[in-house]
Amino acid sequence: MALRTILEYPDPRLRTRAQPVTRFDAALGTLIDDMFETMYGAPGIGLAATQVDVHQRLIVIDISPERNQPLTIINPQILTREGEASTEEGCLSVPGIFDEVKRAAKIRLRAQDRDGNLFERDFEDILAVCIQHEMDHLEGKLFVDYLSDLKRERIRKKLEKERKERATGATATGAGPPAGARRAY
Ligand code: NI
């Protein structure tokens, strides 16, 4: 297994629309294992292939505190949406930024697992939110797209400044909340 580099906003590669997964082979298995390792290491509770510059419709998620409930979602399709929930979201590709986004509270999902088997399942709460957030990544969309232009511009400038400081060896300030307080995906 290997850690993959997570692309960060405003990297234009995050705007790529992912293609369906058609080959359920060993290479896909390796990619999935790498994505879990990268997500756990970040640490995060979800990761879309787009975020590691692989433009296939593949998502990994684990919201469990023990990090032992891995969920692999391939070629996802939302069949039904119910209700509305506003959640403070964070994203591994927009580090240190958290803001409220409104999404469906419950979804019914059809997808394939890592062996290509089709499944249908209902999700709610943070899992439903996380899946919708990751599915946006597959469309080249980020949670900051739901915020005002002004906010998004502020976020872009802040992240670019932090990246520049990191590159010049200066200590990054405001490195974000302590691990576990808020979750990114
Ligand atoms: Ni994200």
mmCIF file of C-alpha atoms and ligand atoms in Angstrom:
data_model
loop_
_atom_site.group_PDB
_atom_site.id
_atom_site.type_symbol
_atom_site.label_atom_id
_atom_site.label_comp_id
_atom_site.label_asym_id
_atom_site.label_seq_id
_atom_site.Cartn_x
_atom_site.Cartn_y
_atom_site.Cartn_z
ATOM 1 C CA MET A 1 0.000 0.000 0.000
ATOM 2 C CA ALA A 2 1.083 3.542 -0.573
ATOM 3 C CA LEU A 3 0.045 6.987 0.472
ATOM 4 C CA ARG A 4 -1.249 9.122 -2.375
ATOM 5 C CA THR A 5 -0.977 12.902 -2.544
ATOM 6 C CA ILE A 6 -4.263 14.693 -1.888
ATOM 7 C CA LEU A 7 -4.905 17.547 -4.338
ATOM 8 C CA GLU A 8 -5.799 20.858 -2.725
ATOM 9 C CA TYR A 9 -8.140 23.631 -3.800
ATOM 10 C CA PRO A 10 -7.864 25.472 -6.172
ATOM 11 C CA ASP A 11 -5.985 22.750 -8.096
ATOM 12 C CA PRO A 12 -7.778 22.556 -11.480
ATOM 13 C CA ARG A 13 -7.503 18.744 -11.490
ATOM 14 C CA LEU A 14 -10.153 18.719 -8.746
ATOM 15 C CA ARG A 15 -12.548 20.003 -11.433
ATOM 16 C CA THR A 16 -12.237 16.829 -13.531
ATOM 17 C CA ARG A 17 -15.373 14.744 -14.022
ATOM 18 C CA ALA A 18 -14.678 11.107 -13.165
ATOM 19 C CA GLN A 19 -15.391 8.198 -15.500
ATOM 20 C CA PRO A 20 -17.221 5.002 -14.500
ATOM 21 C CA VAL A 21 -15.128 2.128 -13.152
ATOM 22 C CA THR A 22 -15.292 -0.737 -15.653
ATOM 23 C CA ARG A 23 -12.460 -3.046 -14.565
ATOM 24 C CA PHE A 24 -12.693 -4.686 -11.151
ATOM 25 C CA ASP A 25 -9.152 -6.005 -11.165
ATOM 26 C CA ALA A 26 -6.051 -6.103 -8.950
ATOM 27 C CA ALA A 27 -5.084 -2.550 -9.930
ATOM 28 C CA LEU A 28 -8.437 -1.316 -8.662
ATOM 29 C CA GLY A 29 -7.888 -3.230 -5.403
ATOM 30 C CA THR A 30 -4.501 -1.547 -4.955
ATOM 31 C CA LEU A 31 -6.022 1.876 -5.643
ATOM 32 C CA ILE A 32 -8.774 1.227 -3.063
ATOM 33 C CA ASP A 33 -6.231 0.085 -0.447
ATOM 34 C CA ASP A 34 -4.086 3.166 -1.142
ATOM 35 C CA MET A 35 -7.120 5.422 -0.820
ATOM 36 C CA PHE A 36 -8.060 3.953 2.572
ATOM 37 C CA GLU A 37 -4.472 4.341 3.786
ATOM 38 C CA THR A 38 -4.390 7.942 2.528
ATOM 39 C CA MET A 39 -7.784 8.727 4.109
ATOM 40 C CA TYR A 40 -6.875 7.182 7.480
ATOM 41 C CA GLY A 41 -3.519 8.947 7.430
ATOM 42 C CA ALA A 42 -4.915 12.382 6.599
ATOM 43 C CA PRO A 43 -6.931 11.803 8.865
ATOM 44 C CA GLY A 44 -10.318 11.921 7.213
ATOM 45 C CA ILE A 45 -13.621 10.042 7.113
ATOM 46 C CA GLY A 46 -14.030 9.956 3.343
ATOM 47 C CA LEU A 47 -12.036 10.301 0.141
ATOM 48 C CA ALA A 48 -12.992 10.401 -3.529
ATOM 49 C CA ALA A 49 -10.567 9.124 -6.191
ATOM 50 C CA THR A 50 -10.664 12.608 -7.748
ATOM 51 C CA GLN A 51 -8.839 13.922 -4.687
ATOM 52 C CA VAL A 52 -5.842 11.682 -5.426
ATOM 53 C CA ASP A 53 -5.907 12.614 -9.127
ATOM 54 C CA VAL A 54 -7.525 9.371 -10.306
ATOM 55 C CA HIS A 55 -10.609 10.235 -12.289
ATOM 56 C CA GLN A 56 -12.739 7.167 -11.716
ATOM 57 C CA ARG A 57 -16.069 6.953 -9.907
ATOM 58 C CA LEU A 58 -14.733 5.535 -6.661
ATOM 59 C CA ILE A 59 -15.214 6.630 -3.046
ATOM 60 C CA VAL A 60 -13.924 5.274 0.254
ATOM 61 C CA ILE A 61 -15.519 6.129 3.601
ATOM 62 C CA ASP A 62 -15.082 5.173 7.243
ATOM 63 C CA ILE A 63 -16.881 7.266 9.856
ATOM 64 C CA SER A 64 -16.237 4.847 12.747
ATOM 65 C CA PRO A 65 -14.031 6.142 15.609
ATOM 66 C CA GLU A 66 -12.252 2.766 15.627
ATOM 67 C CA ARG A 67 -11.508 3.081 11.889
ATOM 68 C CA ASN A 68 -12.736 -0.447 11.268
ATOM 69 C CA GLN A 69 -15.852 0.025 9.132
ATOM 70 C CA PRO A 70 -14.470 0.653 5.650
ATOM 71 C CA LEU A 71 -17.071 1.346 3.004
ATOM 72 C CA THR A 72 -16.142 1.201 -0.681
ATOM 73 C CA ILE A 73 -18.570 2.834 -3.080
ATOM 74 C CA ILE A 74 -18.082 2.482 -6.833
ATOM 75 C CA ASN A 75 -20.181 3.989 -9.648
ATOM 76 C CA PRO A 76 -22.679 5.453 -7.149
ATOM 77 C CA GLN A 77 -26.119 6.625 -8.117
ATOM 78 C CA ILE A 78 -28.609 8.288 -5.762
ATOM 79 C CA LEU A 79 -32.032 6.722 -6.290
ATOM 80 C CA THR A 80 -34.042 8.845 -3.832
ATOM 81 C CA ARG A 81 -33.446 11.851 -1.605
ATOM 82 C CA GLU A 82 -35.431 12.788 1.496
ATOM 83 C CA GLY A 83 -35.460 15.828 3.766
ATOM 84 C CA GLU A 84 -32.805 18.455 4.216
ATOM 85 C CA ALA A 85 -29.972 18.777 6.704
ATOM 86 C CA SER A 86 -27.422 21.496 7.246
ATOM 87 C CA THR A 87 -24.033 20.203 8.346
ATOM 88 C CA GLU A 88 -20.707 21.860 9.019
ATOM 89 C CA GLU A 89 -18.525 20.176 6.400
ATOM 90 C CA GLY A 90 -14.812 19.947 5.964
ATOM 91 C CA CYS A 91 -12.791 18.608 3.050
ATOM 92 C CA LEU A 92 -9.323 17.065 2.850
ATOM 93 C CA SER A 93 -8.797 19.102 -0.326
ATOM 94 C CA VAL A 94 -9.699 22.361 1.447
ATOM 95 C CA PRO A 95 -7.656 21.920 4.634
ATOM 96 C CA GLY A 96 -8.648 23.772 7.789
ATOM 97 C CA ILE A 97 -11.862 25.207 6.342
ATOM 98 C CA PHE A 98 -15.281 24.254 7.721
ATOM 99 C CA ASP A 99 -18.665 25.628 6.753
ATOM 100 C CA GLU A 100 -22.354 24.804 6.651
ATOM 101 C CA VAL A 101 -23.774 23.042 3.597
ATOM 102 C CA LYS A 102 -27.372 21.947 3.026
ATOM 103 C CA ARG A 103 -27.921 18.484 1.595
ATOM 104 C CA ALA A 104 -30.539 15.737 1.561
ATOM 105 C CA ALA A 105 -30.888 14.201 5.016
ATOM 106 C CA LYS A 106 -31.503 10.684 3.726
ATOM 107 C CA ILE A 107 -30.558 8.998 0.492
ATOM 108 C CA ARG A 108 -31.067 5.638 -1.111
ATOM 109 C CA LEU A 109 -27.938 4.641 -2.991
ATOM 110 C CA ARG A 110 -27.207 2.130 -5.713
ATOM 111 C CA ALA A 111 -23.529 1.346 -6.205
ATOM 112 C CA GLN A 112 -20.991 -1.425 -6.663
ATOM 113 C CA ASP A 113 -18.576 -2.812 -4.090
ATOM 114 C CA ARG A 114 -14.881 -3.530 -4.713
ATOM 115 C CA ASP A 115 -15.710 -6.837 -6.392
ATOM 116 C CA GLY A 116 -18.236 -5.213 -8.712
ATOM 117 C CA ASN A 117 -21.310 -6.530 -6.902
ATOM 118 C CA LEU A 118 -24.297 -4.188 -7.096
ATOM 119 C CA PHE A 119 -25.950 -3.114 -3.857
ATOM 120 C CA GLU A 120 -28.700 -0.773 -2.744
ATOM 121 C CA ARG A 121 -28.684 0.774 0.690
ATOM 122 C CA ASP A 122 -30.225 3.634 2.678
ATOM 123 C CA PHE A 123 -27.970 6.164 4.367
ATOM 124 C CA GLU A 124 -28.696 9.014 6.757
ATOM 125 C CA ASP A 125 -26.923 11.506 9.032
ATOM 126 C CA ILE A 126 -23.194 11.975 8.485
ATOM 127 C CA LEU A 127 -22.926 8.996 6.121
ATOM 128 C CA ALA A 128 -25.543 10.480 3.785
ATOM 129 C CA VAL A 129 -23.780 13.852 3.927
ATOM 130 C CA CYS A 130 -20.360 12.315 3.352
ATOM 131 C CA ILE A 131 -21.551 10.285 0.340
ATOM 132 C CA GLN A 132 -23.136 13.358 -1.269
ATOM 133 C CA HIS A 133 -19.947 15.362 -0.616
ATOM 134 C CA GLU A 134 -17.783 12.634 -2.195
ATOM 135 C CA MET A 135 -20.135 12.270 -5.162
ATOM 136 C CA ASP A 136 -19.715 16.003 -5.771
ATOM 137 C CA HIS A 137 -15.945 15.413 -5.986
ATOM 138 C CA LEU A 138 -16.594 12.891 -8.779
ATOM 139 C CA GLU A 139 -18.383 15.670 -10.678
ATOM 140 C CA GLY A 140 -15.507 18.095 -10.121
ATOM 141 C CA LYS A 141 -17.434 19.974 -7.477
ATOM 142 C CA LEU A 142 -16.237 21.097 -4.030
ATOM 143 C CA PHE A 143 -18.182 22.053 -0.900
ATOM 144 C CA VAL A 144 -16.841 25.607 -1.144
ATOM 145 C CA ASP A 145 -18.864 25.941 -4.372
ATOM 146 C CA TYR A 146 -21.969 26.148 -2.155
ATOM 147 C CA LEU A 147 -20.554 29.182 -0.305
ATOM 148 C CA SER A 148 -20.703 32.806 -1.450
ATOM 149 C CA ASP A 149 -18.175 34.029 -4.039
ATOM 150 C CA LEU A 150 -16.701 36.307 -1.390
ATOM 151 C CA LYS A 151 -16.177 33.468 1.089
ATOM 152 C CA ARG A 152 -14.725 31.168 -1.553
ATOM 153 C CA GLU A 153 -12.282 33.849 -2.697
ATOM 154 C CA ARG A 154 -11.192 34.415 0.907
ATOM 155 C CA ILE A 155 -10.627 30.669 1.334
ATOM 156 C CA ARG A 156 -8.619 30.456 -1.890
ATOM 157 C CA LYS A 157 -6.351 33.325 -0.786
ATOM 158 C CA LYS A 158 -5.887 31.863 2.700
ATOM 159 C CA LEU A 159 -4.909 28.444 1.330
ATOM 160 C CA GLU A 160 -2.550 29.938 -1.251
ATOM 161 C CA LYS A 161 -0.865 32.020 1.445
ATOM 162 C CA GLU A 162 -0.462 28.962 3.664
ATOM 163 C CA ARG A 163 0.969 26.953 0.770
ATOM 164 C CA LYS A 164 3.481 29.709 0.034
ATOM 165 C CA GLU A 165 4.499 29.823 3.703
ATOM 166 C CA ARG A 166 4.974 26.061 3.733
ATOM 167 C CA ALA A 167 7.088 26.244 0.565
ATOM 168 C CA THR A 168 9.390 28.916 2.020
ATOM 169 C CA GLY A 169 9.749 26.988 5.256
ATOM 170 C CA ALA A 170 7.848 29.512 7.356
ATOM 171 C CA THR A 171 5.636 28.075 10.065
ATOM 172 C CA ALA A 172 2.042 27.784 8.962
ATOM 173 C CA THR A 173 -0.361 29.613 11.206
ATOM 174 C CA GLY A 174 -3.894 28.592 11.993
ATOM 175 C CA ALA A 175 -3.224 24.979 11.092
ATOM 176 C CA GLY A 176 -6.823 24.086 11.865
ATOM 177 C CA PRO A 177 -8.665 22.475 14.729
ATOM 178 C CA PRO A 178 -7.290 19.623 16.838
ATOM 179 C CA ALA A 179 -7.762 16.194 15.316
ATOM 180 C CA GLY A 180 -11.093 14.644 16.098
ATOM 181 C CA ALA A 181 -12.894 17.907 16.804
ATOM 182 C CA ARG A 182 -14.064 18.379 13.231
ATOM 183 C CA ARG A 183 -13.927 15.895 10.434
ATOM 184 C CA ALA A 184 -12.870 16.315 6.842
ATOM 185 C CA TYR A 185 -13.652 14.197 3.805
HETATM 186 NI NI NI B 1 -13.927 16.580 0.226
#
